[in-house]
Amino acid sequence: MDINKTVIKMWHIILLAVFLTFCLPPAMVLAGDTREIKPETLTVDGATVFTKDETGTVTMGTTSGAGWQYLGSEEFTNRNNEVEMIHKLRLDGYNGGPIVADCNLNLELAAGSVNAIGATTSDGLKTENASLGYDYRGSFDKKWWYLNIEGVGDADSRPSLSITGKDYAIHSERDISIENCKLTAVNEPSDPGSGSIACIMSEFYLTITDCEMDLTSSGVTLNCYDGMNISGSKIKAVSGINAFHANNENLVIADTELDVTAPNAALSSRFGGVYLTACTGTISTDCPSGVIGTPARACIRGLNLDKKY
């Protein structure tokens, strides 16, 4: 037996074990599911629907009320092909205070229903930030929640939702999708000059499909950090600063009637492009630099609503 070769092999095994322990990602070293459990909470007009703690234990609370009903949860595959749980809430004639979703939420609007969400709960508590959705500010604890708002029914029975918010009417830490509804939203931000505060604000992507919208803000009406896609809709927006802004990616609008008023940038994308296809309507802005502002694509004021800027 060659003792030297045996010793060398043993050292190779030891070094390999050290490498696997300290150099590879934990998921490759540890067996089982090591995904972090994110605490979750859903409240409607101040009433707690459910809570989930760090251990995954769920405690149920009030699951229905005047004009609303909690429908449970189900799995969904997010944009990154990861499977998560999303909670379902139906509004049918709701007229109450904020819906705070510290969780993934699918908000269903019943066909033909008329709904309203205010900034103050029925017991007088005023939301500090968003009337619908969730805002992490103050805790610096981003959990990357998705928010879907979907109306049931055809164009003749399209449900409506009116929202009054403080800093935001609607806010989500990840994607927001709004489909097939009549939405009226206004926010009254404490700092309207902040570019990150908007009537509707997504920290990632914002998608609007087959909607009628009337938006008012002393700041920005529609804002997202990544891309914005609007199609088949009719949108009136009155803004105190900018109207529609997509920061990192494209702002794409198709088959949509626009009535947009903003003193600075009406339609803007900081690092992407502004694409208009088969759109109609008017855009009014005081942007002094004409059709294209500074930086590029920061201001659209012409009436040609069928081109790329």
Short mmCIF file of C-alpha atoms in Angstrom, two decimals:
data_model
loop_
_atom_site.label_atom_id
_atom_site.label_comp_id
_atom_site.label_asym_id
_atom_site.label_seq_id
_atom_site.Cartn_x
_atom_site.Cartn_y
_atom_site.Cartn_z
CA MET A 1 0.00 0.00 0.00
CA ASP A 2 1.35 3.42 -0.99
CA ILE A 3 0.92 5.54 2.17
CA ASN A 4 1.85 8.78 0.39
CA LYS A 5 -0.88 8.29 -2.26
CA THR A 6 -3.43 7.48 0.47
CA VAL A 7 -2.57 10.67 2.37
CA ILE A 8 -2.81 12.73 -0.81
CA LYS A 9 -6.26 11.29 -1.60
CA MET A 10 -7.45 12.07 1.94
CA TRP A 11 -6.30 15.68 1.57
CA HIS A 12 -8.13 15.90 -1.76
CA ILE A 13 -11.35 14.74 -0.09
CA ILE A 14 -10.91 17.24 2.76
CA LEU A 15 -10.25 20.13 0.37
CA LEU A 16 -13.27 19.19 -1.76
CA ALA A 17 -15.50 19.12 1.32
CA VAL A 18 -14.27 22.57 2.35
CA PHE A 19 -14.94 23.90 -1.14
CA LEU A 20 -18.49 22.52 -1.19
CA THR A 21 -19.21 23.96 2.24
CA PHE A 22 -17.94 27.49 1.73
CA CYS A 23 -17.87 28.17 -2.01
CA LEU A 24 -21.13 26.84 -3.39
CA PRO A 25 -24.54 28.49 -2.81
CA PRO A 26 -26.42 27.14 0.24
CA ALA A 27 -29.16 25.64 -1.92
CA MET A 28 -26.57 23.34 -3.48
CA VAL A 29 -25.23 22.22 -0.13
CA LEU A 30 -28.34 21.86 2.01
CA ALA A 31 -31.08 19.38 1.21
CA GLY A 32 -34.76 20.33 1.22
CA ASP A 33 -36.64 23.58 0.59
CA THR A 34 -34.75 26.46 2.17
CA ARG A 35 -36.92 29.29 0.79
CA GLU A 36 -37.63 32.03 3.28
CA ILE A 37 -41.20 32.28 4.54
CA LYS A 38 -42.41 35.85 4.21
CA PRO A 39 -44.90 37.05 6.83
CA GLU A 40 -48.16 38.16 5.22
CA THR A 41 -51.20 40.21 6.23
CA LEU A 42 -54.37 41.34 4.49
CA THR A 43 -56.69 43.96 5.97
CA VAL A 44 -59.94 45.40 4.60
CA ASP A 45 -61.22 48.66 6.10
CA GLY A 46 -59.15 48.01 9.22
CA ALA A 47 -60.36 44.42 9.69
CA THR A 48 -57.68 41.72 9.57
CA VAL A 49 -58.55 38.99 7.06
CA PHE A 50 -55.56 36.77 7.83
CA THR A 51 -51.96 36.83 9.05
CA LYS A 52 -49.10 34.45 8.35
CA ASP A 53 -46.03 34.51 10.59
CA GLU A 54 -42.38 33.60 9.98
CA THR A 55 -43.11 29.92 10.66
CA GLY A 56 -45.85 29.77 8.03
CA THR A 57 -48.66 29.59 10.60
CA VAL A 58 -51.84 31.22 9.25
CA THR A 59 -54.38 32.85 11.55
CA MET A 60 -57.73 33.70 9.98
CA GLY A 61 -59.79 36.71 10.97
CA THR A 62 -62.77 38.40 9.31
CA THR A 63 -63.32 36.88 5.86
CA SER A 64 -66.29 38.90 4.59
CA GLY A 65 -68.08 42.18 5.10
CA ALA A 66 -70.31 44.71 3.37
CA GLY A 67 -69.44 44.49 -0.31
CA TRP A 68 -66.40 42.22 0.00
CA GLN A 69 -65.46 38.56 0.43
CA TYR A 70 -62.17 36.71 0.83
CA LEU A 71 -61.98 33.78 -1.60
CA GLY A 72 -58.89 31.99 -0.30
CA SER A 73 -55.56 31.54 -2.07
CA GLU A 74 -54.04 29.58 -4.91
CA GLU A 75 -50.70 29.01 -6.59
CA PHE A 76 -49.58 31.18 -9.47
CA THR A 77 -46.41 31.39 -11.54
CA ASN A 78 -44.83 34.83 -11.46
CA ARG A 79 -42.93 36.60 -14.21
CA ASN A 80 -39.71 34.83 -13.16
CA ASN A 81 -41.37 31.39 -13.45
CA GLU A 82 -41.41 31.02 -9.67
CA VAL A 83 -44.44 29.48 -7.99
CA GLU A 84 -46.00 31.65 -5.27
CA MET A 85 -49.31 31.90 -3.47
CA ILE A 86 -51.73 34.67 -4.36
CA HIS A 87 -54.77 35.64 -2.28
CA LYS A 88 -58.15 36.37 -3.82
CA LEU A 89 -60.56 39.10 -2.75
CA ARG A 90 -63.87 39.99 -4.42
CA LEU A 91 -65.54 43.40 -4.28
CA ASP A 92 -69.26 43.68 -5.05
CA GLY A 93 -70.62 47.05 -3.98
CA TYR A 94 -67.78 47.79 -1.55
CA ASN A 95 -67.67 51.30 -0.08
CA GLY A 96 -65.11 51.47 2.67
CA GLY A 97 -61.59 52.20 3.78
CA PRO A 98 -58.17 51.09 2.55
CA ILE A 99 -57.36 47.54 1.46
CA VAL A 100 -53.81 46.93 2.62
CA ALA A 101 -52.24 43.87 1.01
CA ASP A 102 -48.95 42.86 2.60
CA CYS A 103 -49.20 39.81 0.31
CA ASN A 104 -49.80 38.91 -3.33
CA LEU A 105 -53.37 39.92 -4.13
CA ASN A 106 -55.83 39.27 -6.94
CA LEU A 107 -58.68 41.76 -6.57
CA GLU A 108 -61.81 40.71 -8.48
CA LEU A 109 -64.53 43.27 -9.22
CA ALA A 110 -67.93 41.66 -9.67
CA ALA A 111 -69.73 42.29 -12.97
CA GLY A 112 -71.69 45.54 -12.94
CA SER A 113 -70.58 46.41 -9.41
CA VAL A 114 -69.84 49.94 -8.21
CA ASN A 115 -67.04 50.08 -5.64
CA ALA A 116 -65.19 52.80 -3.72
CA ILE A 117 -62.03 52.74 -1.59
CA GLY A 118 -61.24 55.72 0.62
CA ALA A 119 -58.13 56.79 2.49
CA THR A 120 -59.82 56.53 5.91
CA THR A 121 -61.17 53.42 7.62
CA SER A 122 -64.70 53.31 9.02
CA ASP A 123 -63.28 53.85 12.52
CA GLY A 124 -61.39 56.98 11.46
CA LEU A 125 -57.87 55.65 10.86
CA LYS A 126 -56.25 57.31 7.85
CA THR A 127 -53.78 55.35 5.74
CA GLU A 128 -50.31 56.85 5.64
CA ASN A 129 -49.51 55.78 2.11
CA ALA A 130 -51.59 53.62 -0.28
CA SER A 131 -55.36 53.07 -0.21
CA LEU A 132 -55.00 49.86 -2.25
CA GLY A 133 -51.90 47.69 -2.13
CA TYR A 134 -48.86 47.94 0.09
CA ASP A 135 -46.00 50.37 0.67
CA TYR A 136 -42.84 49.26 2.45
CA ARG A 137 -41.66 52.73 3.45
CA GLY A 138 -40.85 53.06 7.12
CA SER A 139 -39.85 49.40 7.48
CA PHE A 140 -37.42 49.15 4.55
CA ASP A 141 -38.70 45.59 4.21
CA LYS A 142 -39.48 44.98 0.55
CA LYS A 143 -41.30 41.70 -0.01
CA TRP A 144 -42.01 42.08 -3.73
CA TRP A 145 -45.78 41.58 -3.79
CA TYR A 146 -47.87 41.36 -6.97
CA LEU A 147 -51.22 43.14 -7.38
CA ASN A 148 -53.82 42.19 -10.00
CA ILE A 149 -57.11 44.08 -10.43
CA GLU A 150 -59.59 42.38 -12.74
CA GLY A 151 -63.15 43.26 -13.64
CA VAL A 152 -65.67 40.52 -14.48
CA GLY A 153 -68.14 40.93 -17.34
CA ASP A 154 -68.23 42.38 -20.84
CA ALA A 155 -67.96 46.05 -21.83
CA ASP A 156 -71.66 46.62 -21.07
CA SER A 157 -71.35 45.30 -17.52
CA ARG A 158 -67.82 46.51 -16.79
CA PRO A 159 -67.46 47.14 -13.02
CA SER A 160 -66.24 50.43 -11.60
CA LEU A 161 -63.77 51.28 -8.84
CA SER A 162 -63.17 54.71 -7.34
CA ILE A 163 -60.09 55.23 -5.14
CA THR A 164 -58.93 58.20 -3.10
CA GLY A 165 -55.41 57.95 -1.71
CA LYS A 166 -52.83 59.98 0.12
CA ASP A 167 -49.35 59.43 -1.33
CA TYR A 168 -50.71 56.69 -3.59
CA ALA A 169 -54.14 55.55 -4.66
CA ILE A 170 -52.67 52.18 -5.74
CA HIS A 171 -49.19 50.89 -4.96
CA SER A 172 -47.36 47.59 -5.31
CA GLU A 173 -43.78 46.54 -4.67
CA ARG A 174 -43.77 44.43 -7.82
CA ASP A 175 -46.02 44.23 -10.90
CA ILE A 176 -49.47 45.80 -11.16
CA SER A 177 -51.98 44.51 -13.70
CA ILE A 178 -55.35 46.28 -14.20
CA GLU A 179 -57.88 44.80 -16.60
CA ASN A 180 -61.48 45.35 -17.72
CA CYS A 181 -62.73 48.00 -15.31
CA LYS A 182 -63.73 51.63 -15.00
CA LEU A 183 -61.23 53.21 -12.62
CA THR A 184 -61.35 56.68 -11.10
CA ALA A 185 -58.36 57.48 -8.90
CA VAL A 186 -56.98 60.56 -7.18
CA ASN A 187 -54.10 60.96 -4.75
CA GLU A 188 -53.11 63.83 -2.48
CA PRO A 189 -49.36 63.33 -1.90
CA SER A 190 -47.59 65.06 0.95
CA ASP A 191 -44.67 65.69 -1.43
CA PRO A 192 -46.07 65.99 -4.97
CA GLY A 193 -42.65 66.94 -6.29
CA SER A 194 -41.25 63.49 -5.52
CA GLY A 195 -40.79 61.56 -8.74
CA SER A 196 -41.38 58.23 -6.98
CA ILE A 197 -44.88 59.09 -5.74
CA ALA A 198 -47.84 58.64 -8.09
CA CYS A 199 -51.57 58.07 -8.26
CA ILE A 200 -50.79 54.51 -9.44
CA MET A 201 -47.25 53.27 -8.69
CA SER A 202 -45.58 49.96 -9.52
CA GLU A 203 -42.06 49.20 -8.35
CA PHE A 204 -41.64 46.97 -11.43
CA TYR A 205 -44.07 46.63 -14.39
CA LEU A 206 -47.47 48.26 -14.94
CA THR A 207 -49.97 46.74 -17.40
CA ILE A 208 -53.38 48.27 -18.23
CA THR A 209 -55.76 46.43 -20.56
CA ASP A 210 -59.35 47.23 -21.67
CA CYS A 211 -59.94 49.92 -19.06
CA GLU A 212 -61.61 53.31 -18.78
CA MET A 213 -59.63 55.54 -16.43
CA ASP A 214 -59.96 59.03 -14.98
CA LEU A 215 -56.81 59.89 -13.02
CA THR A 216 -55.92 63.05 -11.09
CA SER A 217 -52.72 63.83 -9.21
CA SER A 218 -50.78 66.88 -8.09
CA GLY A 219 -47.71 64.75 -8.82
CA VAL A 220 -47.51 61.86 -11.34
CA THR A 221 -50.55 59.87 -12.49
CA LEU A 222 -48.99 56.58 -13.76
CA ASN A 223 -45.48 55.61 -12.70
CA CYS A 224 -43.32 52.47 -12.77
CA TYR A 225 -39.64 51.70 -12.35
CA ASP A 226 -39.51 49.28 -15.28
CA GLY A 227 -41.87 49.01 -18.29
CA MET A 228 -45.44 50.23 -18.85
CA ASN A 229 -47.86 48.68 -21.35
CA ILE A 230 -51.33 50.15 -22.06
CA SER A 231 -53.73 48.71 -24.62
CA GLY A 232 -57.39 48.86 -25.64
CA SER A 233 -58.18 51.58 -23.12
CA LYS A 234 -59.52 55.11 -22.71
CA ILE A 235 -57.55 57.24 -20.25
CA LYS A 236 -58.01 60.80 -19.02
CA ALA A 237 -55.11 61.98 -16.86
CA VAL A 238 -54.56 65.37 -15.22
CA SER A 239 -51.17 65.67 -13.57
CA GLY A 240 -49.38 68.38 -11.64
CA ILE A 241 -45.96 67.25 -12.88
CA ASN A 242 -45.67 64.27 -15.25
CA ALA A 243 -48.47 62.10 -16.58
CA PHE A 244 -47.12 58.64 -17.60
CA HIS A 245 -43.56 57.64 -16.71
CA ALA A 246 -41.67 54.37 -17.23
CA ASN A 247 -38.18 54.65 -15.82
CA ASN A 248 -35.96 51.76 -16.96
CA GLU A 249 -37.80 50.31 -19.95
CA ASN A 250 -40.30 51.22 -22.68
CA LEU A 251 -43.61 53.02 -22.39
CA VAL A 252 -45.88 51.28 -24.92
CA ILE A 253 -49.44 52.47 -25.68
CA ALA A 254 -51.65 50.85 -28.34
CA ASP A 255 -55.29 51.17 -29.46
CA THR A 256 -55.97 53.70 -26.72
CA GLU A 257 -57.79 57.03 -26.56
CA LEU A 258 -55.79 59.59 -24.57
CA ASP A 259 -56.74 62.86 -22.92
CA VAL A 260 -53.56 63.81 -21.07
CA THR A 261 -52.63 67.09 -19.40
CA ALA A 262 -49.29 67.63 -17.68
CA PRO A 263 -47.06 70.72 -17.29
CA ASN A 264 -43.77 68.85 -17.69
CA ALA A 265 -43.54 65.45 -19.38
CA ALA A 266 -46.78 64.02 -20.68
CA LEU A 267 -45.37 60.64 -21.76
CA SER A 268 -41.83 59.76 -20.72
CA SER A 269 -39.30 56.97 -20.45
CA ARG A 270 -35.95 57.74 -18.91
CA PHE A 271 -33.95 54.85 -20.35
CA GLY A 272 -36.39 53.35 -22.87
CA GLY A 273 -38.59 54.60 -25.69
CA VAL A 274 -42.14 55.90 -26.01
CA TYR A 275 -44.16 53.84 -28.54
CA LEU A 276 -47.63 54.92 -29.68
CA THR A 277 -49.62 52.70 -32.05
CA ALA A 278 -53.15 53.37 -33.33
CA CYS A 279 -53.85 55.87 -30.54
CA THR A 280 -56.24 58.82 -30.68
CA GLY A 281 -57.00 61.85 -28.55
CA THR A 282 -55.01 64.83 -27.32
CA ILE A 283 -51.91 65.51 -25.24
CA SER A 284 -51.41 68.90 -23.62
CA THR A 285 -48.15 69.94 -21.97
CA ASP A 286 -46.15 73.10 -21.37
CA CYS A 287 -42.88 71.34 -22.12
CA PRO A 288 -40.88 74.17 -23.74
CA SER A 289 -38.72 72.07 -26.04
CA GLY A 290 -41.35 70.95 -28.51
CA VAL A 291 -42.17 67.44 -29.63
CA ILE A 292 -39.19 65.83 -27.91
CA GLY A 293 -37.83 67.22 -24.68
CA THR A 294 -34.58 66.93 -22.77
CA PRO A 295 -33.53 64.25 -22.00
CA ALA A 296 -34.71 62.47 -25.12
CA ARG A 297 -38.24 61.07 -25.02
CA ALA A 298 -39.07 63.15 -21.95
CA CYS A 299 -41.90 65.20 -23.42
CA ILE A 300 -44.50 64.54 -26.11
CA ARG A 301 -46.70 67.46 -27.10
CA GLY A 302 -47.61 66.83 -30.75
CA LEU A 303 -50.86 65.37 -32.01
CA ASN A 304 -49.30 62.46 -33.91
CA LEU A 305 -50.32 59.55 -31.73
CA ASP A 306 -49.20 56.78 -34.08
CA LYS A 307 -45.41 56.67 -34.05
CA LYS A 308 -42.30 55.94 -32.02
CA TYR A 309 -40.63 58.88 -30.30
#
